CSV table of C-alpha atoms in Angstrom, one decimal:
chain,number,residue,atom,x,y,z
A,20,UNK,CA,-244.0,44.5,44.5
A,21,UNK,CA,-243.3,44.8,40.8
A,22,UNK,CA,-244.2,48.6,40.8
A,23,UNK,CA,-241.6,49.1,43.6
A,24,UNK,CA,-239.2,46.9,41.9
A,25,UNK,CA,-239.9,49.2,38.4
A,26,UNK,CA,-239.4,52.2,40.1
A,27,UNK,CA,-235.9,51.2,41.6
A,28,UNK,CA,-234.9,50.4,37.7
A,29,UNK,CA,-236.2,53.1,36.9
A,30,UNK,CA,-233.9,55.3,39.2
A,31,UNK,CA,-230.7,53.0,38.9
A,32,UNK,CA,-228.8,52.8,35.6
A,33,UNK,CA,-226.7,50.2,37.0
A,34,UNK,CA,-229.8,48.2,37.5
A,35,UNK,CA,-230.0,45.6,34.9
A,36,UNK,CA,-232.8,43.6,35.0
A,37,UNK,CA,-235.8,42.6,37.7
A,38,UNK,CA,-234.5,39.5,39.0
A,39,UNK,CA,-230.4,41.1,39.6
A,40,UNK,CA,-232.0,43.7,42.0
A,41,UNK,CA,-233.9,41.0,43.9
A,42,UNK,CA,-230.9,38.8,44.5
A,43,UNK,CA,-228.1,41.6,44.9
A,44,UNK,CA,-229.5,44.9,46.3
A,45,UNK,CA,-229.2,45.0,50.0
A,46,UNK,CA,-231.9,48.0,49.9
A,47,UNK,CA,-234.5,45.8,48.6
A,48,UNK,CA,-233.9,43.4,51.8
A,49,UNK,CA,-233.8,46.4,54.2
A,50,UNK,CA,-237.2,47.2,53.2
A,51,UNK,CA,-238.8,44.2,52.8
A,52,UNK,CA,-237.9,42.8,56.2
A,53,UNK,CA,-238.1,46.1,57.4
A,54,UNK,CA,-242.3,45.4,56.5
A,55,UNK,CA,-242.0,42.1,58.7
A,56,UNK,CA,-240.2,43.7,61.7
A,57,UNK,CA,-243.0,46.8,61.7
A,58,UNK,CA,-245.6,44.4,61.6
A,59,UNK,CA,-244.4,42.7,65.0
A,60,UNK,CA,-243.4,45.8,66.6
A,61,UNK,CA,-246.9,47.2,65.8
A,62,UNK,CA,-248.5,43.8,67.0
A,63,UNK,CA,-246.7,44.4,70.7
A,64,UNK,CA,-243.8,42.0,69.8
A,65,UNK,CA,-241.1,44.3,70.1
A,66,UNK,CA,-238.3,42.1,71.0
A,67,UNK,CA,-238.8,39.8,68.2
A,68,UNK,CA,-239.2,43.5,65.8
A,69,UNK,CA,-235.3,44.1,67.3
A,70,UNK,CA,-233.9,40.8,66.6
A,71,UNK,CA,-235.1,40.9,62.7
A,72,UNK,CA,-234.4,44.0,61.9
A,73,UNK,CA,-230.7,43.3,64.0
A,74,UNK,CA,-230.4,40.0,61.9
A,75,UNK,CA,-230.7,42.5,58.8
A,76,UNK,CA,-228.5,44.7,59.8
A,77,UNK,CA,-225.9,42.1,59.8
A,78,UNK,CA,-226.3,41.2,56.6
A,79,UNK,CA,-227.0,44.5,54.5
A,80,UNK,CA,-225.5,46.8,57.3
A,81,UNK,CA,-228.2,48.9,56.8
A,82,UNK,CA,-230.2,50.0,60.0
A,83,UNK,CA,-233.7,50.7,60.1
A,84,UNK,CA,-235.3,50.6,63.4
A,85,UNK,CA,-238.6,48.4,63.6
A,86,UNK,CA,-240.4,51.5,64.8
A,87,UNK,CA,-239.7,53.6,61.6
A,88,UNK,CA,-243.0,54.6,58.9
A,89,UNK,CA,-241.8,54.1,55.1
A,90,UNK,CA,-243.7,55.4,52.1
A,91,UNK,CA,-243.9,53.4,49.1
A,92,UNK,CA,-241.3,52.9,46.7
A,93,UNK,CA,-237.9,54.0,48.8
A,94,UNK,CA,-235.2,53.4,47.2
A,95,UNK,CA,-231.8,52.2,49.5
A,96,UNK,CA,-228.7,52.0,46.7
A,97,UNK,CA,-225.8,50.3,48.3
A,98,UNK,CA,-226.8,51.3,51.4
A,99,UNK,CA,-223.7,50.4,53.3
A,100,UNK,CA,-224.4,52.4,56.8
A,101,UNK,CA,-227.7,54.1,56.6
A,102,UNK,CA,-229.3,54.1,59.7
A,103,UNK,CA,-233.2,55.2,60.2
A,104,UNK,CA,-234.3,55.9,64.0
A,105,UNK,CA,-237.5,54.9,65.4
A,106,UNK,CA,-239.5,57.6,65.1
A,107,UNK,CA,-238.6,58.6,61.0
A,108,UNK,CA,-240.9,59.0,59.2
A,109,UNK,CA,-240.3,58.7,55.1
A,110,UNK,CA,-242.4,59.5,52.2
A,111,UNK,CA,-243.0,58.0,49.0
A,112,UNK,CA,-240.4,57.7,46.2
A,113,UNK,CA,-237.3,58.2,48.3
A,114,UNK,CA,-234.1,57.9,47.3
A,115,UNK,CA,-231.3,57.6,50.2
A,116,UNK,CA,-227.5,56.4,49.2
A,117,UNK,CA,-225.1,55.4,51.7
A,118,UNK,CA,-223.7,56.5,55.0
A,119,UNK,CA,-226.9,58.5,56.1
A,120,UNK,CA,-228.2,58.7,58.8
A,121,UNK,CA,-231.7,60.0,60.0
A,122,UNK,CA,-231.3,60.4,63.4
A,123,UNK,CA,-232.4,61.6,67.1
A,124,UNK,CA,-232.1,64.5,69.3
A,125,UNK,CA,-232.6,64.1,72.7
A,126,UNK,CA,-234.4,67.5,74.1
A,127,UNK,CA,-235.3,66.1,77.3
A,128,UNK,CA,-233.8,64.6,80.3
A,129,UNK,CA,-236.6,62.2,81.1
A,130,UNK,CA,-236.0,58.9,79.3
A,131,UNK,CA,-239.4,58.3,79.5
A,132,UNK,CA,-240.8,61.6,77.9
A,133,UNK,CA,-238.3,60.7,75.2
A,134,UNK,CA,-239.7,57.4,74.7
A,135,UNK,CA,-243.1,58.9,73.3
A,136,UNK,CA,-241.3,62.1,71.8
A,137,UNK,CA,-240.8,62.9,67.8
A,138,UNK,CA,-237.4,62.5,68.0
A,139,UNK,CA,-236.3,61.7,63.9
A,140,UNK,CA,-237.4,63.4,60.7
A,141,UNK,CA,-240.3,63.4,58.5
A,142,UNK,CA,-238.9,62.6,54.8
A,143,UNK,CA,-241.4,64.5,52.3
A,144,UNK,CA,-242.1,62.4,49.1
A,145,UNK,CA,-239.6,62.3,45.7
A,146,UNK,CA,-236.8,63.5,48.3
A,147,UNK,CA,-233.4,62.3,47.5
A,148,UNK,CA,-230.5,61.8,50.4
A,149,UNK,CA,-227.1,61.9,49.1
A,150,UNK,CA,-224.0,59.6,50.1
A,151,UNK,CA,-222.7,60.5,54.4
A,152,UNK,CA,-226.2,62.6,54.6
A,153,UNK,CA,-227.0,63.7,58.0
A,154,UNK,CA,-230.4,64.9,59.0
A,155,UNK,CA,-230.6,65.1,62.9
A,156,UNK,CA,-234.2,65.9,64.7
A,157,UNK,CA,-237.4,66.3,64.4
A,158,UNK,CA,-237.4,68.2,61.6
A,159,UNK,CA,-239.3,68.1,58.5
A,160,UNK,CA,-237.8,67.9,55.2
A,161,UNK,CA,-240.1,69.0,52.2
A,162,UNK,CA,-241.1,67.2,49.3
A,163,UNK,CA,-238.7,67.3,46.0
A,164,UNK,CA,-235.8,68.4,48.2
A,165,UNK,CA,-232.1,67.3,47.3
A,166,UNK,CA,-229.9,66.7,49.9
A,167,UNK,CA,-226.5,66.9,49.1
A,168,UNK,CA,-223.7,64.9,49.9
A,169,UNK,CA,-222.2,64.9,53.4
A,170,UNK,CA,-224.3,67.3,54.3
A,171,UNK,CA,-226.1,68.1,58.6
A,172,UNK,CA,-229.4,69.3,58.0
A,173,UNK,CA,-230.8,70.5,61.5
A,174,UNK,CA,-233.2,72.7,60.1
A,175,UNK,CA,-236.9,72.5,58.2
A,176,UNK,CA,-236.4,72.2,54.5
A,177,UNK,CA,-238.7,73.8,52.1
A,178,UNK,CA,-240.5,71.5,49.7
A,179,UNK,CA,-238.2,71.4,46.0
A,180,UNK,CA,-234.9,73.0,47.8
A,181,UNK,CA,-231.1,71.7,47.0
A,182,UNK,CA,-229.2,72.1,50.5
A,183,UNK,CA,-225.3,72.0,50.8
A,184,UNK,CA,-222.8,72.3,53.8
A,185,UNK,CA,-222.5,71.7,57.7
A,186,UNK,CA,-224.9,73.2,58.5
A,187,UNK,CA,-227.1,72.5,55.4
A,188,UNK,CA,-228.3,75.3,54.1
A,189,UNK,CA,-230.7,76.1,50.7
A,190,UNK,CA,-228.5,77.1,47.3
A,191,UNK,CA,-231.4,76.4,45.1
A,192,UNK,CA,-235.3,76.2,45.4
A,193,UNK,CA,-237.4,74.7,42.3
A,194,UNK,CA,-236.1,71.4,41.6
A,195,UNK,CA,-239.2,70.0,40.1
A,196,UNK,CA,-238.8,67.8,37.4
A,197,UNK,CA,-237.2,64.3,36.8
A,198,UNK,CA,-235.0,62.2,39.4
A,199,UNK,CA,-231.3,63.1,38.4
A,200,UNK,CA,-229.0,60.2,39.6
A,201,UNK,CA,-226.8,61.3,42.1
A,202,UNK,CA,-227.9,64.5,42.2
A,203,UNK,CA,-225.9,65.6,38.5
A,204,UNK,CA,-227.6,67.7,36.2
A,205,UNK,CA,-227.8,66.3,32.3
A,206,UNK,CA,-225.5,69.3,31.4
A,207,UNK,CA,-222.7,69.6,33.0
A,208,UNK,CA,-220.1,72.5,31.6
A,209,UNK,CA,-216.7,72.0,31.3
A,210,UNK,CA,-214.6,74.0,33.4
């Protein structure tokens, strides 16, 4: 717990102490009851799965379905709106901001085929998901990538690429190095 904790300070510089991001960051909830809904849903006990992660939903308004595989360490901040679908799967070290979504596509017409389908992404590790993010389908989305703002990524993204636009597409591959807080570079030029 305290290494997660750490590494949510770590990425936050609004974060200003231990206890603070215990008591006010909705994230931090998501994820731990998150933990307690997989556990049921994993043991058979899907209704009572639903009905804690809906009961956290309410109060963080943040949507992760009981179903969902999280790495260690992700990182929610605000999280106003973020929804994860049942069959996402996220790496380690993620960081997702508010308003995305990582959600299904339905390629078949059998609702039971669907039910046992990859329907969601897979998150690589040190990923970060910028604010109204959409990533849509089974797709896979490679470790170090940068997702920018409001963008609809429908596509595989390659491991350390920066993708922009509806649809996403890559602007920059190589973005190994430190975690840059929304997404800003420490230099920024005046225009």
């Amino acid at each position: 717990m305290n290494e997660y904790l750490e590494s949510i300070k770590s990425r936050d510089p609004a974060a200003k102490s231990i206890l603070s991001i215990i008591l006010t960051y909705p994230g931090v909830k998501a994820v731990f009851f998150h933990n307690l809904s997989n556990f049921f849903y994993k043991a058979g006990f899907d209704l009572v799965a639903r009905i804690i992660s809906q009961t956290v939903r309410f109060f963080t308004g943040i949507e992760i379905h009981p179903g969902a595989k999280i790495g260690k360490n992700l990182f929610i901040d605000h999280g106003m709106g973020v929804v994860i679908g049942e069959t996402s799967e996220i790496g380690d070290n993620v960081t997702i901001y508010q308003t995305v979504t990582l959600g299904g596509s339905s390629p078949s017409i059998d609702s039971e085929r669907q039910r046992h389908e990859k329907r969601h992404p897979t998150i690589g590790n040190d990923v970060v998901i910028g604010s109204g993010a959409q990533i849509i389908g089974p797709i896979k989305v490679g470790n170090g990538a940068r997702i920018a703002a409001n963008a609809v990524v429908v596509k595989d993204v390659e491991d350390n690429a920066t993708m922009v636009g509806i649809p996403a597409r890559a602007v920059k591959v190589g973005n190994k190095g430190s975690f840059r807080p929304y997404g800003v570079d420490d230099k920024v030029k005046d225009e």
